[in-house]
Amino acid sequence: MMEKTKTGLLAALVIMSLLQSYLLAYSMPGLGVTTSSAQDYVPTESMGQEGKLENLIFPEDIVLHMGKGKHTVLYPAMNFFNLIYTKIQSREFKGFQRNTVSVLDWDAVRNNDQGVELRFGTGVPVELLGKVLKLEGDLQFLDDVIDRIWIFKSSEREEVRTYFFSANGTTVYESVKADLTAQDVQMYVGFGEFQTAYTPVEDDLYIPAGPIESQQAMVKYQTYSPEQMQRNLFFDPGVTRAIVDRSGSQIFTDGKRGLQVEQNGKWISYTDPVAGQGGSDSESENVYESIKFINQHGGWDGLHRLIHSESMNTLSVSYQQYYSTQFYGAYPIVPNYPFMFGEMKLRLQQGVVSEYARSLITLDKKAESQEVRWLPGGESLKSELAHYSRRGEVAALYPAVLATTE
C-alpha cells in the first residue's frame, strides 16, 4: 500500500513538473525579455506655467485702414485686438495664388480701401502659422515665411481680397477662396472708429497723431534659485560642482554641461555642447522642441511671442516676454542693459537644446503701484524719428516696457 502511494505521488510530481515546463516554455505571460525606452525619463521639478504653440504666435500689431487716409493701430491683448484676431482665426484661407508684391499699388490700398492688416514682425513660417490659422495651400506657399496678412474691401465694389506677404519682400500670395465678406471687414474696421488716429510714414511705420496714454508700474517679483535650475537641468545634480569665475558669476558643471548664473542669481545661461548628433534641422521641429524644453525647465511667466530668426540659421529660437496692463493691452519688455530680462533664447541642433538663456525672475500678477505716463506722438515724435542718427535701421515703432530693477 505504501509503495503504491509513493508511486502515485512520484507520478503526480512528474506530471506537475512537465506541466510547469510546458507553461514556462509556451504559455506564461509577462516572462522573458523586458524593454526600456531609448532615453530614460528624468523627472524635473515643476516650476513655471506650461506653454502651447497656439498661445505663442500672434501679430506684433494690427493696423486698421478705415479709408480716406484714416488709420489706427491695435496692440496685443487690447480688447479689439483679441476680438479681431479670434474672428480671423475662425475663417478659412484657401486657393493661394503666387504673385509679385508689385501686383497692386499698396499705398493706394492703404489710403483708399477699408481693411485690416495683421503684422507679424520678422514673420512666421507658414507651417507654424497653420497651427493658429486655417490655411490650405501648395508646397511653395507652405515652405515660405509670412510677415503680414492684409485683408481689404475694394472701395469701388463689394469685393474682399486677402494677401499673405512673404518675408522675402518680393512675393505675395492671394487667397482667392478666403472665407470673408465685406461685412466682416466693415465690422473689423468699425472697432477702430474711436481709437487713436495714426499716420503712416516711410518704411511702414505708423505714428500716433498725439500722445498716447500708458502706465509705469512697480511690480514685485520672486526668483527661482540657482539650485532649483541646477536640479532641473542636470541629469544627476549630485555629480555637479560649483565654481566662481573672475566676473563673480557662479558656474555649475558636471564636466560636460554648464550652467552660468549671473546678475546676482537672476539670469542663467545653460550649455550642452554635445547635444547635436548631425543631420538636418527643421525650424518647426526646433520650435516644438524648444517649447517642450521650456515647459520642463523653468516654464513660462505670462505672455510670450515667438520671434522668427531673420537669418537662414534655423538653430536659434527666441521668445519675447510681454507685460500685460489692465487697460492698455500688453507691451513687449525691453531689457535695460546690463540688466537682462524679457526674452528667452535657445539654440538647438536636430531638435536637441544645446544653449538656453533666460531670467529667473517671475513677476507678481498685480502691480504694487502704477502711474499714468504719456508716450510722445504727433509732430514731436516725427521730428525725433527724423533726426535719429540710426533712422535707416528702424524696422518697427511700438510702445514697450523698459525693465529696471532695484
XYZ file of C-alpha atoms in Angstrom:
406
model
C 0.000 0.000 0.000
C 2.819 2.391 0.939
C 4.677 1.594 -2.314
C 1.563 2.366 -4.361
C 1.177 5.720 -2.562
C 4.844 6.633 -3.218
C 4.491 5.642 -6.849
C 1.332 7.798 -7.183
C 2.974 10.851 -5.588
C 6.052 10.476 -7.783
C 3.888 10.241 -10.897
C 1.943 13.358 -9.829
C 5.179 15.292 -9.256
C 6.482 14.287 -12.665
C 3.244 15.394 -14.329
C 3.285 18.741 -12.499
C 6.934 19.253 -13.467
C 6.166 18.563 -17.109
C 3.156 20.899 -16.998
C 5.217 23.719 -15.465
C 7.945 23.232 -18.060
C 5.351 23.455 -20.815
C 3.800 26.614 -19.389
C 7.173 28.259 -18.887
C 8.191 27.479 -22.450
C 4.975 28.378 -24.279
C 2.244 29.948 -22.215
C 3.304 32.099 -19.259
C 2.603 35.770 -19.922
C 4.886 38.519 -18.607
C 8.079 36.405 -18.651
C 11.007 36.921 -20.996
C 12.990 39.974 -22.144
C 11.967 43.355 -20.705
C 12.339 46.510 -22.827
C 13.074 50.099 -21.897
C 12.748 53.377 -23.791
C 15.700 54.697 -25.769
C 16.105 57.596 -23.325
C 15.320 57.242 -19.636
C 12.895 59.870 -18.372
C 14.278 62.152 -15.731
C 11.508 63.812 -13.687
C 12.034 67.571 -13.204
C 10.782 69.949 -10.571
C 7.575 71.765 -11.512
C 8.273 75.489 -11.778
C 6.515 77.928 -14.152
C 3.411 77.549 -16.293
C 3.383 75.332 -19.373
C 3.086 76.992 -22.784
C 1.430 75.943 -26.062
C 2.358 76.918 -29.605
C -1.064 78.424 -30.330
C -0.595 80.918 -27.485
C 2.885 81.957 -28.673
C 2.004 83.041 -32.228
C 0.121 86.302 -32.668
C 0.639 89.569 -34.591
C 3.071 92.211 -33.387
C 0.239 94.672 -34.080
C -2.951 95.046 -36.134
C -3.422 98.098 -38.362
C -6.964 99.130 -39.243
C -7.358 101.083 -42.501
C -10.629 102.982 -42.456
C -10.442 104.580 -45.891
C -9.942 108.245 -46.770
C -6.420 108.152 -45.336
C -7.519 107.232 -41.794
C -5.725 104.551 -39.766
C -5.301 103.227 -36.256
C -3.079 100.588 -34.629
C -4.060 97.926 -32.094
C -1.526 96.173 -29.865
C -1.574 92.667 -28.324
C -4.082 91.967 -25.561
C -6.149 95.079 -26.315
C -9.839 94.121 -26.389
C -10.375 94.854 -30.082
C -7.042 93.223 -30.997
C -8.136 89.971 -29.351
C -11.611 90.171 -30.870
C -10.378 90.689 -34.441
C -7.636 88.075 -34.216
C -10.007 85.478 -32.744
C -12.551 86.070 -35.527
C -9.909 85.776 -38.245
C -8.654 82.543 -36.676
C -12.100 81.044 -37.243
C -12.007 81.771 -41.014
C -10.622 79.561 -43.784
C -7.955 80.604 -46.303
C -7.612 78.507 -49.472
C -6.706 78.742 -53.150
C -3.422 80.606 -52.845
C -2.056 82.254 -55.990
C 1.537 83.476 -56.042
C 2.449 86.897 -57.425
C 4.976 89.708 -57.065
C 4.461 92.329 -54.377
C 4.023 94.963 -57.109
C 0.765 93.349 -58.229
C -1.097 96.213 -56.503
C -0.397 99.813 -55.506
C -0.314 99.227 -51.747
C -0.151 102.928 -50.888
C -3.441 103.387 -52.727
C -4.957 100.360 -50.994
C -3.806 101.690 -47.619
C -5.360 105.108 -48.091
C -8.496 104.314 -50.093
C -9.742 100.869 -49.099
C -11.109 99.671 -45.772
C -9.012 96.832 -44.446
C -7.234 95.060 -41.621
C -3.502 94.345 -41.653
C -2.027 91.738 -39.303
C 1.717 92.351 -38.966
C 3.966 89.589 -37.606
C 7.266 91.451 -37.295
C 10.058 89.290 -38.710
C 7.485 86.727 -39.801
C 6.152 83.261 -39.006
C 6.841 80.079 -41.033
C 3.632 79.002 -42.773
C 3.971 75.526 -41.249
C 3.623 77.111 -37.793
C 1.157 79.819 -38.841
C -1.107 76.990 -39.976
C -1.425 75.905 -36.337
C -3.262 79.114 -35.431
C -4.988 79.897 -38.763
C -6.932 77.636 -41.126
C -4.622 77.531 -44.159
C -4.620 75.288 -47.204
C -2.056 75.902 -49.954
C 0.585 74.371 -52.221
C 4.103 73.376 -51.177
C 5.635 76.626 -52.419
C 3.377 78.587 -50.064
C 3.742 76.138 -47.184
C 7.543 76.442 -47.264
C 7.521 80.254 -47.006
C 7.608 82.704 -44.090
C 4.763 85.238 -43.780
C 5.287 88.635 -42.154
C 1.817 90.133 -42.676
C -1.710 89.408 -43.817
C -3.711 92.177 -45.484
C -7.482 91.810 -45.853
C -9.315 94.685 -47.554
C -12.574 95.613 -49.228
C -12.323 97.449 -52.512
C -13.678 100.988 -52.293
C -15.232 100.588 -55.748
C -17.121 97.301 -55.224
C -18.169 94.816 -52.547
C -15.162 92.593 -53.124
C -12.834 91.317 -50.387
C -9.242 90.417 -51.225
C -6.768 88.694 -48.917
C -2.993 88.733 -49.361
C -0.240 86.966 -47.424
C 3.120 88.746 -47.717
C 6.330 86.725 -47.836
C 9.110 87.913 -45.537
C 11.391 87.999 -48.604
C 9.766 91.333 -49.517
C 9.101 90.406 -53.143
C 6.331 87.788 -53.055
C 2.650 87.829 -52.108
C 0.073 85.030 -52.059
C -3.569 85.862 -52.664
C -6.142 83.599 -51.037
C -8.851 83.598 -53.706
C -11.086 81.357 -51.580
C -10.927 83.201 -48.273
C -13.938 82.795 -46.023
C -14.506 86.542 -45.541
C -17.180 89.035 -46.559
C -17.394 92.799 -46.972
C -19.469 92.893 -43.774
C -16.634 91.191 -41.883
C -14.132 93.826 -42.978
C -16.522 96.663 -42.168
C -17.014 95.222 -38.671
C -13.263 94.939 -38.052
C -12.679 98.490 -39.241
C -15.576 99.744 -37.138
C -13.702 98.704 -33.979
C -11.146 101.423 -34.689
C -13.588 104.301 -35.048
C -12.883 105.793 -31.614
C -9.247 104.684 -31.304
C -6.213 106.974 -31.510
C -5.522 108.078 -35.100
C -2.171 107.043 -36.624
C -0.300 108.477 -39.601
C 1.827 106.268 -41.871
C 5.399 107.345 -42.632
C 8.122 105.673 -44.664
C 9.148 102.055 -44.026
C 5.599 101.068 -42.986
C 5.892 102.867 -39.646
C 2.830 104.417 -38.020
C 2.961 107.435 -35.706
C 0.102 108.336 -33.337
C -1.474 111.722 -34.083
C -0.872 112.779 -30.482
C 0.452 111.466 -27.163
C -0.892 108.035 -26.153
C -1.767 107.107 -22.609
C 0.263 104.368 -20.964
C 1.480 103.484 -17.490
C 4.535 102.999 -15.331
C 4.240 100.108 -12.904
C 6.113 98.932 -9.852
C 5.862 95.148 -9.702
C 7.191 92.802 -7.049
C 8.853 89.600 -8.167
C 10.227 86.293 -6.988
C 13.187 84.375 -8.371
C 13.924 80.729 -8.923
C 17.086 79.755 -7.077
C 20.202 78.656 -8.975
C 19.954 75.364 -7.083
C 16.447 74.829 -8.488
C 17.740 75.258 -12.030
C 20.728 73.037 -11.223
C 18.398 70.238 -10.113
C 16.182 70.913 -13.112
C 18.800 70.936 -15.866
C 21.290 68.248 -14.856
C 20.503 64.536 -15.095
C 22.442 63.857 -11.889
C 22.817 67.081 -9.836
C 24.797 65.119 -7.262
C 27.858 64.956 -9.541
C 27.921 68.667 -10.392
C 30.363 71.072 -8.811
C 30.129 74.823 -8.360
C 32.865 77.306 -9.214
C 33.065 81.104 -9.337
C 34.747 82.809 -12.313
C 36.634 86.112 -12.355
C 33.489 88.142 -13.071
C 31.806 86.752 -9.958
C 29.387 84.544 -11.883
C 28.572 81.165 -10.384
C 29.007 78.141 -12.643
C 27.648 74.629 -12.145
C 29.167 71.870 -14.274
C 29.162 68.084 -14.472
C 32.195 68.071 -16.735
C 30.105 68.297 -19.921
C 27.179 70.634 -19.372
C 27.498 74.073 -17.842
C 25.085 76.423 -16.037
C 26.279 80.001 -15.571
C 24.373 82.171 -13.085
C 24.653 85.954 -13.487
C 23.016 89.181 -12.253
C 23.099 88.116 -8.621
C 21.178 84.946 -9.349
C 18.628 86.483 -11.741
C 19.867 85.221 -15.148
C 21.157 81.861 -16.313
C 22.934 80.559 -19.401
C 22.933 76.789 -19.906
C 25.109 74.957 -22.436
C 25.194 71.337 -23.558
C 27.907 71.313 -26.258
C 27.485 67.644 -27.196
C 23.733 67.833 -27.787
C 23.841 67.695 -31.601
C 24.282 64.389 -33.448
C 24.495 65.635 -37.044
C 21.843 65.758 -39.742
C 19.456 68.448 -40.979
C 17.489 70.973 -38.966
C 13.827 71.960 -39.184
C 12.756 75.292 -37.727
C 9.290 73.969 -36.925
C 10.742 70.939 -35.146
C 13.092 73.180 -33.209
C 10.221 75.441 -32.139
C 8.192 72.489 -30.844
C 11.190 71.061 -29.011
C 12.075 74.461 -27.526
C 8.545 74.823 -26.125
C 8.735 71.333 -24.648
C 12.153 72.087 -23.132
C 10.983 75.349 -21.534
C 7.877 73.617 -20.178
C 10.140 71.123 -18.414
C 12.896 73.526 -17.386
C 11.553 76.684 -15.798
C 8.233 77.201 -17.566
C 6.694 80.485 -18.712
C 5.918 83.681 -16.852
C 2.914 85.341 -18.514
C 2.513 86.187 -22.207
C 5.290 85.430 -24.728
C 5.534 85.719 -28.533
C 7.635 83.577 -30.864
C 10.300 85.643 -32.665
C 11.351 84.241 -36.042
C 15.058 84.431 -36.816
C 15.644 86.549 -39.928
C 18.891 84.718 -40.737
C 18.985 81.425 -42.592
C 20.216 79.810 -39.381
C 17.245 77.837 -38.084
C 19.089 76.751 -34.957
C 18.116 79.790 -32.870
C 14.684 80.229 -31.285
C 13.645 83.129 -29.064
C 10.504 84.239 -27.235
C 9.643 87.849 -26.388
C 8.006 88.371 -22.998
C 5.118 90.837 -22.637
C 3.886 92.779 -19.638
C 0.087 92.890 -19.508
C -1.568 96.065 -18.249
C -5.134 96.429 -17.065
C -6.307 98.968 -19.639
C -3.599 99.370 -22.292
C -3.018 95.886 -23.643
C 0.315 94.086 -23.374
C 3.717 95.639 -24.067
C 6.905 93.796 -25.032
C 9.531 94.005 -22.292
C 12.772 95.654 -23.405
C 15.893 94.892 -21.326
C 17.790 97.837 -19.886
C 21.349 96.527 -20.309
C 23.300 95.313 -18.442
C 20.093 94.125 -16.729
C 18.811 91.235 -18.868
C 15.120 90.436 -18.706
C 12.217 89.901 -21.110
C 13.432 87.256 -23.546
C 14.193 83.543 -23.620
C 16.768 82.338 -26.139
C 17.570 78.796 -27.194
C 19.874 77.157 -29.668
C 19.053 73.684 -30.938
C 20.699 71.007 -33.037
C 18.451 68.369 -34.599
C 15.755 69.162 -32.071
C 18.066 68.973 -29.034
C 18.740 72.092 -26.945
C 22.425 72.992 -26.787
C 22.051 76.527 -25.331
C 19.382 78.062 -23.111
C 19.341 81.577 -21.647
C 16.590 83.107 -19.528
C 15.754 85.197 -16.498
C 14.952 83.526 -13.179
C 12.561 86.368 -12.275
C 8.806 85.762 -12.116
C 6.577 88.825 -11.842
C 3.638 89.148 -9.481
C 0.255 89.091 -11.222
C -0.723 92.503 -9.851
C 1.338 95.695 -9.776
C 2.176 97.128 -6.369
C 1.699 100.655 -7.735
C 1.148 102.264 -11.120
C 1.106 105.740 -12.613
C -0.166 107.156 -15.894
C 2.558 108.012 -18.391
C 2.032 109.722 -21.745
C 4.138 108.482 -24.647
C 5.034 111.086 -27.294
C 3.254 111.275 -30.637
C 2.427 113.722 -33.378
C 4.971 116.204 -34.690
C 7.345 115.801 -31.743
C 7.705 112.069 -32.399
C 8.023 112.638 -36.155
C 10.821 115.148 -35.564
C 12.618 112.874 -33.109
C 12.417 109.973 -35.529
C 13.618 112.080 -38.473
C 16.681 113.251 -36.546
C 17.530 109.858 -35.080
C 21.109 109.053 -36.045
C 20.275 105.437 -36.891
C 16.987 106.159 -38.671
C 17.856 103.786 -41.531
C 17.945 100.854 -39.116
C 14.476 101.424 -37.618
C 12.250 98.457 -38.527
C 9.301 98.973 -36.171
C 7.783 101.550 -33.839
C 5.660 100.482 -30.861
C 5.123 101.134 -27.144
C 7.197 98.888 -24.882
C 8.173 98.427 -21.238
C 11.748 99.274 -20.238
C 12.582 96.923 -17.367
C 14.739 98.058 -14.457
C 15.297 96.529 -11.035
C 16.056 97.994 -7.623
